[in-house]
Amino acid sequence: MYLTKEGFQRALRTFIQAALAYIAVNLTLVDFSSEDEAVKSALTGLAVSALAAGLSAVMNLKVKETDDSE
């Protein structure tokens, strides 16, 4: 199995979409007066985005063609 350029681009696009969606939704809920919670929330969002991108990359893996002719 290998990751193609198109698969990588899809994974990157998925990461960006998930990160932006998480930021957009969480921006109104984050309490910026407590630094620790804001950092924790931001890191959680990046982790969620990275997980979504990883799943996208796995779904876009191509199977190497093998020559099964005998």
Short mmCIF file of N, CA and C in Angstrom, two decimals:
data_model
loop_
_atom_site.label_atom_id
_atom_site.label_comp_id
_atom_site.label_asym_id
_atom_site.label_seq_id
_atom_site.Cartn_x
_atom_site.Cartn_y
_atom_site.Cartn_z
N MET A 1 0.84 -1.17 0.00
CA MET A 1 0.00 0.00 0.00
C MET A 1 0.89 1.24 0.00
N TYR A 2 0.44 2.25 -0.66
CA TYR A 2 1.20 3.49 -0.73
C TYR A 2 0.26 4.67 -0.84
N LEU A 3 0.77 5.82 -0.45
CA LEU A 3 -0.01 7.06 -0.49
C LEU A 3 0.37 7.84 -1.73
N THR A 4 -0.62 8.15 -2.54
CA THR A 4 -0.36 8.91 -3.76
C THR A 4 -0.41 10.41 -3.46
N LYS A 5 0.02 11.19 -4.44
CA LYS A 5 -0.02 12.65 -4.28
C LYS A 5 -1.46 13.12 -4.08
N GLU A 6 -2.38 12.54 -4.84
CA GLU A 6 -3.79 12.90 -4.69
C GLU A 6 -4.32 12.55 -3.30
N GLY A 7 -3.93 11.39 -2.80
CA GLY A 7 -4.35 10.98 -1.46
C GLY A 7 -3.79 11.89 -0.39
N PHE A 8 -2.54 12.32 -0.56
CA PHE A 8 -1.94 13.26 0.39
C PHE A 8 -2.67 14.59 0.36
N GLN A 9 -3.01 15.06 -0.84
CA GLN A 9 -3.73 16.33 -0.97
C GLN A 9 -5.10 16.24 -0.31
N ARG A 10 -5.77 15.11 -0.46
CA ARG A 10 -7.08 14.92 0.18
C ARG A 10 -6.94 14.92 1.70
N ALA A 11 -5.91 14.25 2.20
CA ALA A 11 -5.68 14.21 3.64
C ALA A 11 -5.38 15.61 4.18
N LEU A 12 -4.57 16.38 3.45
CA LEU A 12 -4.25 17.74 3.87
C LEU A 12 -5.49 18.62 3.86
N ARG A 13 -6.31 18.47 2.82
CA ARG A 13 -7.55 19.24 2.73
C ARG A 13 -8.50 18.86 3.88
N THR A 14 -8.56 17.58 4.21
CA THR A 14 -9.39 17.13 5.33
C THR A 14 -8.90 17.71 6.64
N PHE A 15 -7.56 17.76 6.82
CA PHE A 15 -6.99 18.35 8.03
C PHE A 15 -7.39 19.81 8.15
N ILE A 16 -7.26 20.55 7.07
CA ILE A 16 -7.59 21.98 7.08
C ILE A 16 -9.07 22.19 7.37
N GLN A 17 -9.92 21.40 6.72
CA GLN A 17 -11.36 21.53 6.94
C GLN A 17 -11.73 21.21 8.39
N ALA A 18 -11.17 20.15 8.92
CA ALA A 18 -11.50 19.77 10.30
C ALA A 18 -10.96 20.81 11.28
N ALA A 19 -9.76 21.31 11.04
CA ALA A 19 -9.17 22.31 11.93
C ALA A 19 -10.00 23.60 11.92
N LEU A 20 -10.37 24.06 10.74
CA LEU A 20 -11.16 25.28 10.65
C LEU A 20 -12.55 25.11 11.26
N ALA A 21 -13.17 23.97 11.04
CA ALA A 21 -14.48 23.72 11.63
C ALA A 21 -14.38 23.68 13.15
N TYR A 22 -13.37 23.03 13.68
CA TYR A 22 -13.19 22.95 15.12
C TYR A 22 -12.95 24.34 15.71
N ILE A 23 -12.11 25.12 15.05
CA ILE A 23 -11.80 26.47 15.52
C ILE A 23 -13.05 27.34 15.48
N ALA A 24 -13.80 27.25 14.39
CA ALA A 24 -15.00 28.08 14.25
C ALA A 24 -16.03 27.78 15.33
N VAL A 25 -16.22 26.52 15.64
CA VAL A 25 -17.21 26.14 16.64
C VAL A 25 -16.69 26.44 18.05
N ASN A 26 -15.43 26.17 18.29
CA ASN A 26 -14.87 26.30 19.64
C ASN A 26 -14.51 27.73 20.00
N LEU A 27 -14.39 28.61 19.04
CA LEU A 27 -13.96 29.98 19.31
C LEU A 27 -14.90 30.69 20.27
N THR A 28 -16.17 30.40 20.15
CA THR A 28 -17.14 31.07 21.02
C THR A 28 -17.19 30.45 22.42
N LEU A 29 -16.69 29.23 22.55
CA LEU A 29 -16.78 28.53 23.83
C LEU A 29 -15.52 28.62 24.69
N VAL A 30 -14.40 29.03 24.10
CA VAL A 30 -13.13 29.04 24.83
C VAL A 30 -13.08 30.25 25.75
N ASP A 31 -12.68 30.00 26.97
CA ASP A 31 -12.49 31.07 27.96
C ASP A 31 -11.03 31.49 27.91
N PHE A 32 -10.76 32.61 27.25
CA PHE A 32 -9.38 33.05 27.06
C PHE A 32 -8.77 33.64 28.33
N SER A 33 -9.55 33.78 29.38
CA SER A 33 -8.99 34.31 30.63
C SER A 33 -8.17 33.25 31.37
N SER A 34 -8.44 32.00 31.10
CA SER A 34 -7.63 30.93 31.71
C SER A 34 -6.76 30.32 30.61
N GLU A 35 -5.47 30.62 30.66
CA GLU A 35 -4.54 30.21 29.60
C GLU A 35 -4.50 28.71 29.39
N ASP A 36 -4.45 27.94 30.47
CA ASP A 36 -4.30 26.50 30.35
C ASP A 36 -5.44 25.86 29.57
N GLU A 37 -6.64 26.31 29.84
CA GLU A 37 -7.80 25.74 29.14
C GLU A 37 -7.80 26.10 27.66
N ALA A 38 -7.38 27.30 27.32
CA ALA A 38 -7.34 27.71 25.92
C ALA A 38 -6.32 26.90 25.15
N VAL A 39 -5.17 26.67 25.75
CA VAL A 39 -4.12 25.86 25.10
C VAL A 39 -4.59 24.42 24.97
N LYS A 40 -5.19 23.89 26.02
CA LYS A 40 -5.70 22.52 25.99
C LYS A 40 -6.75 22.36 24.90
N SER A 41 -7.62 23.33 24.78
CA SER A 41 -8.66 23.28 23.75
C SER A 41 -8.06 23.35 22.35
N ALA A 42 -7.08 24.20 22.17
CA ALA A 42 -6.43 24.33 20.86
C ALA A 42 -5.72 23.03 20.48
N LEU A 43 -5.02 22.43 21.43
CA LEU A 43 -4.32 21.18 21.16
C LEU A 43 -5.29 20.03 20.88
N THR A 44 -6.41 20.03 21.57
CA THR A 44 -7.43 19.01 21.32
C THR A 44 -7.98 19.16 19.90
N GLY A 45 -8.20 20.39 19.48
CA GLY A 45 -8.68 20.64 18.12
C GLY A 45 -7.70 20.18 17.07
N LEU A 46 -6.42 20.43 17.29
CA LEU A 46 -5.41 19.97 16.34
C LEU A 46 -5.33 18.45 16.31
N ALA A 47 -5.49 17.82 17.46
CA ALA A 47 -5.47 16.36 17.51
C ALA A 47 -6.66 15.77 16.75
N VAL A 48 -7.83 16.37 16.91
CA VAL A 48 -9.01 15.92 16.18
C VAL A 48 -8.80 16.09 14.68
N SER A 49 -8.22 17.21 14.28
CA SER A 49 -7.96 17.46 12.87
C SER A 49 -6.94 16.48 12.31
N ALA A 50 -5.91 16.20 13.08
CA ALA A 50 -4.89 15.25 12.64
C ALA A 50 -5.48 13.85 12.51
N LEU A 51 -6.35 13.48 13.42
CA LEU A 51 -7.01 12.17 13.34
C LEU A 51 -7.87 12.08 12.09
N ALA A 52 -8.62 13.14 11.80
CA ALA A 52 -9.45 13.15 10.59
C ALA A 52 -8.58 13.04 9.34
N ALA A 53 -7.46 13.74 9.32
CA ALA A 53 -6.56 13.67 8.17
C ALA A 53 -5.95 12.28 8.05
N GLY A 54 -5.59 11.69 9.17
CA GLY A 54 -5.03 10.34 9.14
C GLY A 54 -6.03 9.33 8.60
N LEU A 55 -7.28 9.44 9.04
CA LEU A 55 -8.32 8.55 8.51
C LEU A 55 -8.51 8.76 7.02
N SER A 56 -8.46 10.01 6.59
CA SER A 56 -8.58 10.31 5.17
C SER A 56 -7.43 9.69 4.39
N ALA A 57 -6.22 9.78 4.92
CA ALA A 57 -5.05 9.21 4.25
C ALA A 57 -5.16 7.70 4.15
N VAL A 58 -5.60 7.05 5.22
CA VAL A 58 -5.75 5.59 5.20
C VAL A 58 -6.81 5.19 4.18
N MET A 59 -7.89 5.95 4.11
CA MET A 59 -8.95 5.62 3.16
C MET A 59 -8.50 5.81 1.71
N ASN A 60 -7.47 6.64 1.49
CA ASN A 60 -7.01 6.91 0.15
C ASN A 60 -5.75 6.12 -0.23
N LEU A 61 -5.35 5.16 0.59
CA LEU A 61 -4.20 4.34 0.26
C LEU A 61 -4.51 3.49 -0.97
N LYS A 62 -3.54 3.39 -1.83
CA LYS A 62 -3.68 2.56 -3.03
C LYS A 62 -2.96 1.24 -2.78
N VAL A 63 -3.55 0.18 -3.26
CA VAL A 63 -2.92 -1.13 -3.16
C VAL A 63 -2.04 -1.32 -4.38
N LYS A 64 -0.78 -1.76 -4.12
CA LYS A 64 0.13 -1.99 -5.24
C LYS A 64 -0.38 -3.15 -6.07
N GLU A 65 -0.33 -2.97 -7.35
CA GLU A 65 -0.77 -4.02 -8.26
C GLU A 65 0.30 -5.11 -8.30
N THR A 66 -0.12 -6.37 -8.15
CA THR A 66 0.82 -7.48 -8.23
C THR A 66 0.50 -8.31 -9.46
N ASP A 67 1.51 -8.88 -10.01
CA ASP A 67 1.34 -9.73 -11.20
C ASP A 67 1.15 -11.16 -10.73
N ASP A 68 -0.11 -11.62 -10.76
CA ASP A 68 -0.42 -12.95 -10.29
C ASP A 68 -0.45 -13.99 -11.41
N SER A 69 0.05 -13.64 -12.57
CA SER A 69 0.03 -14.60 -13.67
C SER A 69 1.08 -15.67 -13.43
N GLU A 70 0.68 -16.91 -13.67
CA GLU A 70 1.60 -18.03 -13.41
C GLU A 70 2.02 -18.67 -14.68
#
